Coordinates of C-alpha atoms and ligand atoms in Angstrom, one line a residue:
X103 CA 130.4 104.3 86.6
X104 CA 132.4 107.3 85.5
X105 CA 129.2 109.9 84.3
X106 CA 132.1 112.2 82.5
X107 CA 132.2 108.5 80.2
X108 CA 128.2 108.1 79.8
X109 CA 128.3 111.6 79.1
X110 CA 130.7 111.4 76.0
X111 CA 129.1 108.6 74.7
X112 CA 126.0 110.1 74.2
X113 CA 127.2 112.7 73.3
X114 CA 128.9 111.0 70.5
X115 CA 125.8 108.5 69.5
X116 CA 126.9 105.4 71.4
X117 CA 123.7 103.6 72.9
X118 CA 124.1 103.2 76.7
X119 CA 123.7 99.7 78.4
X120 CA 121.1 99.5 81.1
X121 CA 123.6 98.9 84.1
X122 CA 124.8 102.2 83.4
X123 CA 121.7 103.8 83.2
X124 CA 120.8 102.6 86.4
X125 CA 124.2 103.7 88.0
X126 CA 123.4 106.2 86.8
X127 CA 120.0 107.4 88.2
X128 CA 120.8 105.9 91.4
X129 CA 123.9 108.1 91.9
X130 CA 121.8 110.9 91.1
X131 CA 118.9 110.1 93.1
X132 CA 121.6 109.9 95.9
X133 CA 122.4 113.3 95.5
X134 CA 126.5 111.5 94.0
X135 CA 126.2 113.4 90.5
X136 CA 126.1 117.2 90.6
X137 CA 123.0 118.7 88.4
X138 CA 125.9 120.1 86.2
X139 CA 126.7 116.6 85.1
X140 CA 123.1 115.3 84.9
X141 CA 122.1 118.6 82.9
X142 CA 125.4 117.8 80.3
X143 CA 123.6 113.9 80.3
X144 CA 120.3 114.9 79.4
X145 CA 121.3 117.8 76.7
X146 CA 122.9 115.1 74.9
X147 CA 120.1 113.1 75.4
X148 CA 117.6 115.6 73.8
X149 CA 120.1 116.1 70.7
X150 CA 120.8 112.1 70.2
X151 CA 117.9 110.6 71.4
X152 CA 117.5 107.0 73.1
X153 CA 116.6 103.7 71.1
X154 CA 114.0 101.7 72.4
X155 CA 116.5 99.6 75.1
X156 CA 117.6 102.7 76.4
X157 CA 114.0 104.5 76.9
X158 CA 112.9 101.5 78.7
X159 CA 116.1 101.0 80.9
X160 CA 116.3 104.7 81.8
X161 CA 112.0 104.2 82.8
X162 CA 112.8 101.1 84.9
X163 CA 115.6 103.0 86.7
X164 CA 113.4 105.6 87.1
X165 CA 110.6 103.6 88.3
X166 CA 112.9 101.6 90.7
X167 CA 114.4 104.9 92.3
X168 CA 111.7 104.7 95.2
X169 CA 109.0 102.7 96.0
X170 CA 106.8 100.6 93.8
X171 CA 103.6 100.1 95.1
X172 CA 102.2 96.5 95.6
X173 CA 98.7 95.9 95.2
X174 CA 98.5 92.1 95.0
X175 CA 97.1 91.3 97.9
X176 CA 94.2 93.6 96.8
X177 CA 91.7 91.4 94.5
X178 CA 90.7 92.2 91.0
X179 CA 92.6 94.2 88.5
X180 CA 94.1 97.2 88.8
X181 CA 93.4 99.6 86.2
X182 CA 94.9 103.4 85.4
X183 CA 94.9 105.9 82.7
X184 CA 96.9 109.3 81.8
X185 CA 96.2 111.9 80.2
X186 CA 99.1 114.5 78.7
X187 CA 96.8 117.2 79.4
X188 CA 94.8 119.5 78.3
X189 CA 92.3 122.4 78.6
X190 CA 89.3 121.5 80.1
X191 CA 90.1 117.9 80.5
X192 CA 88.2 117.2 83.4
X193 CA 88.1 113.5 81.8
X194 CA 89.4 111.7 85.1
X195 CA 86.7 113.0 87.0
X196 CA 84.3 110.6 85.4
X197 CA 86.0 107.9 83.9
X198 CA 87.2 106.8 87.6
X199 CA 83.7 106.5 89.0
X200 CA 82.5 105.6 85.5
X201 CA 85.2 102.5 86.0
X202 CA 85.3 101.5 89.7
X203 CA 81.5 101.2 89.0
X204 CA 81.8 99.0 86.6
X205 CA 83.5 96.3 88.5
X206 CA 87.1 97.6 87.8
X207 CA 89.9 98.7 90.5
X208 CA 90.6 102.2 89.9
X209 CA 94.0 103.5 92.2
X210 CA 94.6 106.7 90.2
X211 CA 97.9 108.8 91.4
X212 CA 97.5 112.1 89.4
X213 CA 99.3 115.4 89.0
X214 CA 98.8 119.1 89.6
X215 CA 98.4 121.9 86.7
X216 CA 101.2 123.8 86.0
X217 CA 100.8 126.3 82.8
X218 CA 98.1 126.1 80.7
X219 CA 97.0 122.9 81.6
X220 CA 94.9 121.5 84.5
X221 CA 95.6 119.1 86.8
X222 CA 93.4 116.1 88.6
X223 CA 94.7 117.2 92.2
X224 CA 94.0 120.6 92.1
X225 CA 90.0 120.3 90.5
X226 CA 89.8 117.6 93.2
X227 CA 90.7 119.6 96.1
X228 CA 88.3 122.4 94.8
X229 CA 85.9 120.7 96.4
X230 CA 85.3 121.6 100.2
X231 CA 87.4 119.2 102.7
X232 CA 88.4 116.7 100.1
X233 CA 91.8 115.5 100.8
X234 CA 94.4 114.3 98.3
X235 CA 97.5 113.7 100.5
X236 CA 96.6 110.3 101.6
X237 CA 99.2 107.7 103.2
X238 CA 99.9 104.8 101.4
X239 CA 98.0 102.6 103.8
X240 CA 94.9 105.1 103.6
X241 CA 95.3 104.3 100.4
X242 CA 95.2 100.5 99.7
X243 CA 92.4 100.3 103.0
X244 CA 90.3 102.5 100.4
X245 CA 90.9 100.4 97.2
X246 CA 90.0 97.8 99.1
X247 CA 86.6 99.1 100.2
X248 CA 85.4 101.0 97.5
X249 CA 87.8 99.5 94.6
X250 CA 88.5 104.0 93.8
X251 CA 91.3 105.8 95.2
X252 CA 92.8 109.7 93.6
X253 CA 95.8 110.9 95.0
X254 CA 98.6 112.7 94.4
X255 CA 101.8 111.5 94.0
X256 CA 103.7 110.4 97.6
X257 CA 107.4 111.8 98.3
X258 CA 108.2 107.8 97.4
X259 CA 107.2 107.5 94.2
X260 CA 109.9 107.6 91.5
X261 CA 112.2 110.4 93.3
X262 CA 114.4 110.3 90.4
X263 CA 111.6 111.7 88.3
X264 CA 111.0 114.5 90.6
X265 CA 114.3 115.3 91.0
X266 CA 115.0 114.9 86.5
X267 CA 111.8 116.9 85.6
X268 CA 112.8 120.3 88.2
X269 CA 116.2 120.1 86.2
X270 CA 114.8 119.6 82.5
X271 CA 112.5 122.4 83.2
X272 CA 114.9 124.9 83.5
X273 CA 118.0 123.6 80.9
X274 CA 115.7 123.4 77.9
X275 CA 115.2 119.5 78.0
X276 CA 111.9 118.8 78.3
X277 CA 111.0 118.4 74.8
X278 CA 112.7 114.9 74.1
X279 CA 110.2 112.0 73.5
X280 CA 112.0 109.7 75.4
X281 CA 112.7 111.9 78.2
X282 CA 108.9 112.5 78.4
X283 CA 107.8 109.4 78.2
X284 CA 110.0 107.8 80.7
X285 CA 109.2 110.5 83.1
X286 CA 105.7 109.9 82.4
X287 CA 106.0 105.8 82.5
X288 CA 107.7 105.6 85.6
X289 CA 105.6 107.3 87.5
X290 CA 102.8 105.0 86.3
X291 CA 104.6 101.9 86.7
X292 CA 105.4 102.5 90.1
X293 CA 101.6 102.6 91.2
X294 CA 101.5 98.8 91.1
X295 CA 98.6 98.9 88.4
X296 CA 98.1 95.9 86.1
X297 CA 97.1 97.9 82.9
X298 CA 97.3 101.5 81.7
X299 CA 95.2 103.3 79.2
X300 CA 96.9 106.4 78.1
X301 CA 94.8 109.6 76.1
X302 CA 97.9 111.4 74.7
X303 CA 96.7 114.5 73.5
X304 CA 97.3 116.4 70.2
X305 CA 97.1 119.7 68.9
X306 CA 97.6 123.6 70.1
X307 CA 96.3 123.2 73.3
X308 CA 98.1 120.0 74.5
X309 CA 101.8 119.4 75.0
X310 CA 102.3 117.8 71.3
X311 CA 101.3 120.4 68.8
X312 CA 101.6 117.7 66.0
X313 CA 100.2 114.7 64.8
X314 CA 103.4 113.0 64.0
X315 CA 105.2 114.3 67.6
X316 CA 101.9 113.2 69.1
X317 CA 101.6 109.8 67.6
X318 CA 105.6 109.1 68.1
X319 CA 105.2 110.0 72.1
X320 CA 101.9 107.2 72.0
X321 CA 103.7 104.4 70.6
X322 CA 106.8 105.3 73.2
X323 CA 104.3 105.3 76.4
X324 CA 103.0 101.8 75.0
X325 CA 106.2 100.3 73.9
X326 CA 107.4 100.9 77.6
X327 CA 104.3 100.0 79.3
X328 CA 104.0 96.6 77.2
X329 CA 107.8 96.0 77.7
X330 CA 107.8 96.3 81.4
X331 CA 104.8 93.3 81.5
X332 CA 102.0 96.0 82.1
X333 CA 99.3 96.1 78.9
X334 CA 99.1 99.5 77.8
X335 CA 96.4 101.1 75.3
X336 CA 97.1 104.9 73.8
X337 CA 94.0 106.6 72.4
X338 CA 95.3 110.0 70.4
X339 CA 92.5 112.4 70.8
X340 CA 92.0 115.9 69.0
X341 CA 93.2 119.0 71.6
X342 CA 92.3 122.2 69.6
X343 CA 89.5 123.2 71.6
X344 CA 88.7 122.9 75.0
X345 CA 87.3 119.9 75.9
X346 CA 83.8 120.3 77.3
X347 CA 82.5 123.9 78.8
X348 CA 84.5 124.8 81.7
X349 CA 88.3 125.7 82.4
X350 CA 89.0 126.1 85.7
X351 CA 89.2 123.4 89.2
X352 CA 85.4 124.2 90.8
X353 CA 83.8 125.1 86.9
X354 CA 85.6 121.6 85.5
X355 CA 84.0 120.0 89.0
X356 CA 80.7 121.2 88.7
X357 CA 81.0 120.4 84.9
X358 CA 81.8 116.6 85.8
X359 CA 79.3 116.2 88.0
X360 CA 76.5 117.1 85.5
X361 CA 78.3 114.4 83.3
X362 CA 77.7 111.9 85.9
X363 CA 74.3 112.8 86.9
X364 CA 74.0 112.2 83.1
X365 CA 73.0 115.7 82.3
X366 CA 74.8 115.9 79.3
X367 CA 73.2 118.4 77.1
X368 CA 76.8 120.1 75.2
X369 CA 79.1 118.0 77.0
X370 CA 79.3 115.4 73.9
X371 CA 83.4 116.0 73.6
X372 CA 83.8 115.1 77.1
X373 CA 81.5 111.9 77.0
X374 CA 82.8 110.3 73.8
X375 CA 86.2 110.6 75.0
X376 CA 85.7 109.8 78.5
X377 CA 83.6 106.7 77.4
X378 CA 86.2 105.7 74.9
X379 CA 88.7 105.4 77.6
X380 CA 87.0 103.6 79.9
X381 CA 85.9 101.0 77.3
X382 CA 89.7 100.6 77.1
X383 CA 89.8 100.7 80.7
X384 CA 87.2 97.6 81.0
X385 CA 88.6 95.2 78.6
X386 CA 92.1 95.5 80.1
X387 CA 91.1 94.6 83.5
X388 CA 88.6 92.0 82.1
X389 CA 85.6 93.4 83.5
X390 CA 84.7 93.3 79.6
X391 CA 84.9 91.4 76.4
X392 CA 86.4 94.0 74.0
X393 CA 86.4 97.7 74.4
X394 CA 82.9 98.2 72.7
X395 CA 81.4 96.3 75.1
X396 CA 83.2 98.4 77.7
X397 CA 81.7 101.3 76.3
X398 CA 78.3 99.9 76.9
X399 CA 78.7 99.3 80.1
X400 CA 80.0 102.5 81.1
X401 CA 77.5 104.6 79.3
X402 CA 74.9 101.8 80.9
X403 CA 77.0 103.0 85.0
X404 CA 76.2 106.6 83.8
X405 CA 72.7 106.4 83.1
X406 CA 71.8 104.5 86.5
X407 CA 73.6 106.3 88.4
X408 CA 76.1 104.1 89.7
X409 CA 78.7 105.9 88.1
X410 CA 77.7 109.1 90.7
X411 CA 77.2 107.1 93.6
X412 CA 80.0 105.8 93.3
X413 CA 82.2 109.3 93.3
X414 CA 80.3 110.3 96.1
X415 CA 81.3 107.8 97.8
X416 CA 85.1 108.2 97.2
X417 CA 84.4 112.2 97.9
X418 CA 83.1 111.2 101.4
X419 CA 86.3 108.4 102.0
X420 CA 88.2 111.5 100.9
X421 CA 86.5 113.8 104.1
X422 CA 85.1 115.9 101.1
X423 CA 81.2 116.8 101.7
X424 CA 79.3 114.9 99.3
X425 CA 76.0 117.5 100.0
X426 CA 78.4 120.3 98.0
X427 CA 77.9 118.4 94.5
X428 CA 74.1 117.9 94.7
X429 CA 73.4 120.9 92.5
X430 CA 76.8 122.2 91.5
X431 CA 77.3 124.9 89.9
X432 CA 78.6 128.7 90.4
X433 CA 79.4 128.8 93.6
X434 CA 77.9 131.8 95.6
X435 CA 80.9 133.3 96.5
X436 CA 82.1 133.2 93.3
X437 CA 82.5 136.5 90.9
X438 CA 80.9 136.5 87.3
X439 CA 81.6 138.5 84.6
X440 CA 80.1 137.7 81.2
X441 CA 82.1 138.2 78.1
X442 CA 79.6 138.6 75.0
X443 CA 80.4 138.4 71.2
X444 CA 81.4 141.5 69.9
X445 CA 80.2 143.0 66.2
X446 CA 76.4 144.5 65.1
X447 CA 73.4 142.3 63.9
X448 CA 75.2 142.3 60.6
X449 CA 77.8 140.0 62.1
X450 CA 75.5 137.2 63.0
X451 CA 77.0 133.5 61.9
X452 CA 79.0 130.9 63.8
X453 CA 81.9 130.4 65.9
X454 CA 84.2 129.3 63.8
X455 CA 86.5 128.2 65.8
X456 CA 88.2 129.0 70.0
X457 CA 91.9 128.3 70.4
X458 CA 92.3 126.0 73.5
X459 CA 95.6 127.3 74.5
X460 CA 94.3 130.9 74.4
X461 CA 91.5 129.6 77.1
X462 CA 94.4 128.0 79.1
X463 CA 95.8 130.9 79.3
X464 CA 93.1 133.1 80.0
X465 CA 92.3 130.0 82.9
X466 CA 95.6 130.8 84.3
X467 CA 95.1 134.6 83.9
X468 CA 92.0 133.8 86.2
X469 CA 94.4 132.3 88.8
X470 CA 93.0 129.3 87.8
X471 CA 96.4 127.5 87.6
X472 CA 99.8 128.0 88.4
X473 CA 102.9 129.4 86.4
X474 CA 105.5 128.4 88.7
X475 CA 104.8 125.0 91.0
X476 CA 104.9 127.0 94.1
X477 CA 102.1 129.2 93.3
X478 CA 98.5 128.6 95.0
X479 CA 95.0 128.1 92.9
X480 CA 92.0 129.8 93.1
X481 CA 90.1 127.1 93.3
X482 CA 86.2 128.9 91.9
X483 CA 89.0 130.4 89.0
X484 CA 88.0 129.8 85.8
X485 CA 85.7 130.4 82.4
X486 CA 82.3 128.6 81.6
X487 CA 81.7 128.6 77.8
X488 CA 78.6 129.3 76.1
X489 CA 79.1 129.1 72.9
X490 CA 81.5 126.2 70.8
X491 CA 82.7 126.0 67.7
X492 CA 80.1 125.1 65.0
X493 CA 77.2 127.3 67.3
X494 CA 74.9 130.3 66.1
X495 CA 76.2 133.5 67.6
X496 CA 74.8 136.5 67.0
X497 CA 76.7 140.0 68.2
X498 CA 76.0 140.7 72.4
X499 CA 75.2 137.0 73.2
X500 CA 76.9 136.1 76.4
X501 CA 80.3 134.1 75.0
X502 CA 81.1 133.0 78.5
X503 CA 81.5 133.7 82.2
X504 CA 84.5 134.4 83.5
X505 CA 84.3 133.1 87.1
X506 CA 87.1 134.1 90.2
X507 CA 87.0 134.4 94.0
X508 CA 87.1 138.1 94.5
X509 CA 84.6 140.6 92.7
X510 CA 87.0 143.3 92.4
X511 CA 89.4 141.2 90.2
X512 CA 91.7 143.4 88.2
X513 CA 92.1 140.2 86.5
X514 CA 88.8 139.7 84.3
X515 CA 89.7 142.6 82.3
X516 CA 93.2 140.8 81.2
X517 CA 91.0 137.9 81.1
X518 CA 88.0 139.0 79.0
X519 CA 90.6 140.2 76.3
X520 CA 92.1 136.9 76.1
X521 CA 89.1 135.2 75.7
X522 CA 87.9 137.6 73.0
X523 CA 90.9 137.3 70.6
X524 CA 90.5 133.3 71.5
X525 CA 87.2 133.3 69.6
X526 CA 86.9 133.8 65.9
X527 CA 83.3 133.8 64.0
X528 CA 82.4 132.9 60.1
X529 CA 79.0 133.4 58.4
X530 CA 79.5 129.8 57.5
X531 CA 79.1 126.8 59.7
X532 CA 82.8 125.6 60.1
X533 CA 83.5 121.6 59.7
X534 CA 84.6 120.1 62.9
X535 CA 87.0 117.4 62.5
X536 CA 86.3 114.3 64.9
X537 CA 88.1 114.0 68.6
X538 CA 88.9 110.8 68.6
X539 CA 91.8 110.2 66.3
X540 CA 93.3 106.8 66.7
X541 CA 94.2 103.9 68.8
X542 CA 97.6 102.2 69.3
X543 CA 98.0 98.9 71.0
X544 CA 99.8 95.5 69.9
X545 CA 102.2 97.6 68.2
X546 CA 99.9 98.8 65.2
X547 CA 97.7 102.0 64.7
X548 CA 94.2 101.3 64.1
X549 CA 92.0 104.3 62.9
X550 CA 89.3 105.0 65.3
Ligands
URA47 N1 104.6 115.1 82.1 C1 105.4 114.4 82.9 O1 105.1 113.8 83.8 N2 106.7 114.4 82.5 C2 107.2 115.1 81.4 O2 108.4 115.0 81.1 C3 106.3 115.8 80.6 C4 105.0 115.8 81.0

């Protein structure tokens, strides 16, 4: 395998075989192909694309590159989703529990926020003592007990991924479908799961800003999924607004919690899509007839409370203290500022509408997330919202709290301004276009 060769023939269109895909990952997971070379590889990958052969060849080198998990001598099916990301998608927080409850084997290996967006690990490890870091044998000994395991990603899982994304991010080739989605895929398939349910997100708050980018990257994610044996469901879901009320690790915590203790009074968004999922969820790992039926059950595991008990429980296998989520909410040595709607009693109306990546941003202005990977969290960091789109506002009504660990915080000033100029109002209640946008699976769109 001559990469100088690869290299000119995608540059020059030419499809590339899967052998020497493989070659070359491998040579480049060995540390035998300089980052120059890969760099010039994946440029030409971003301007010619990858057919469907390729995508799934350069996934299943990717995949290969390190370990891949087995979890057949585990009973029952083994059942995953991911989510792009999002602001305020605290989503996998309850639709684990929700699952596992409901009979299903959830081993979910999730990420860490970088940018606007949040990430599983980091809300997860909000929560006093909980540990994310576990060995692989931790791992499959609590899946076997408790059929629910979140983790992050181990050192063995798809290296070649790890190694690919550090060097996209800073040559400008992140933004291919194919380099996304293999990335993504690989990562996935290398958990050992049976069947994947995937919420790729749409909109200004999410990594695809538009429908068609959004709906392309879906039927990518499937088409690998279904082509390397594992069923795989995409749900496209609306990410213009913040999902829920809370941004931020401890806020999107607390926020879940109340979700599972079925207190769901304005968390609506987050329940229709979390119990969307796991109806997927259920009917791919058979613990269900068809997806509505799923959806029954979980929103049955919710209302008995199995659906807490059972995240409890994998708080407590995780050394986190269970007692901490018994009431959640602020926590007391957190600092609170409110940000309230500005105007006179003239201005009284609605919110019209709150930009989602604005509220990431203002999150990460918090210190809620990270811009570089390096950087640590503030783990209380973050904004509880008040008022949604499509509420009555009326001028010096609390908008928000802006939450962080310190009270002097030079950073809720920066903060509140954000948040301001991420609201706007209307004197008109404003239509709110549904969140659940379609489903792809067997190869075909089907509109929710
Ligand atoms: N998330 C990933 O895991 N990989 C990408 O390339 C983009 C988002």
């Amino acid at each position: 395998m001559d990469p100088t060769d690869l290299i000119a023939q995608k540059r020059d269109g030419r499809p590339l075989d899967a052998g020497a895909l493989r070659a070359l990952v491998d040579a480049y997971t060995r540390n035998d192909v300089p980052d120059y070379q890969m760099s010039a590889f994946l440029m030409a990958t971003v301007l010619n694309g990858l057919n469907e052969d390729e995508t799934a060849a350069l996934t299943d080198a990717m995949t290969r590159s390190g370990d891949v998990l087995d979890l057949s001598d585990l009973p029952g099916a083994h059942v995953d989703k991911h989510s792009t990301g999002g602001v305020g998608d605290k989503v996998s927080l309850l639709l684990a529990p929700i699952v596992a409850s409901c009979g299903a084997t959830v081993p979910m290996i999730s990420g860490r926020g970088l940018g606007h967006t949040g990430g599983t690990l980091d809300k997860l490890e909000s929560i006093p003592g909980l540990r994310t870091d576990l060995s692989v044998e931790q791992y499959k000994r609590q899946l076997a007990e408790i059929g629910l395991v979140m983790i992050g990603q181990t050192d063995e899982i798809a290296p070649a991924d790890r190694k690919l994304y550090a060097l996209r991010d800073v040559t400008a080739t992140v933004e291919s479908i194919p380099l996304i989605a293999s990335s993504i895929m690989s990562k996935k398939l290398a958990e050992g799961i049976d069947a994947l349910v995937l919420d790729v997100k749409c909109g200004r708050g999410a990594f695809m800003k538009t429908e068609p980018r959004a709906r392309r990257l879906a039927e990518t994610l499937v088409s690998i999924g279904e082509r390397a044996g594992t069923p795989t469901v995409a749900l496209l879901t609306r990410m213009d607004v913040p999902l829920g009320r809370t941004a931020g690790n401890w806020p999107e915590v607390a926020e879940s919690v109340r979700g599972l203790q079925d207190d769901t009074e304005g968390l609506d968004d987050v329940m229709d899509v979390t119990l969307a999922l796991a109806g997927e969820m259920l009917a791919l790992a058979g613990a269900a007839d068809t997806p509505e039926d799923g959806r029954r059950q979980a929103a049955d595991a919710v209302r008995s409370g199995a659906a807490f008990e059972k995240f409890l429980e994998m708080v407590e296998a995780q050394g986190g203290a269970p007692s901490t989520l018994e009431t959640p909410g602020a926590r007391e040595d957190a600092a609170v500022r409110t940000v309230r709607a500005p105007g006179t009693t003239a201005d009284a109306g609605f919110v019209a509408d709150l930009d989602a990546l604005a509220v990431g941003r203002t999150a990460l202005a918090l210190g809620a997330g990270r811009r570089e990977m390096a950087d640590d969290v503030d783990p209380l960091a973050g904004i509880v919202l008040h008022k949604k789109p499509g509420e009555r506002v009326a001028p010096g009504q609390p908008l928000a709290d802006l939450h962080a660990q310190s009270s002097g915080n030079s950073r809720f000033d920066e903060a509140e301004r954000r948040l301001l100029d991420a609201f706007s109002f209307a004197g008109e209640e404003p239509a709110r276009p549904p969140l659940l946008m379609d489903r792809y699976a067997d190869g075909a769109w089907q509109a929710e």
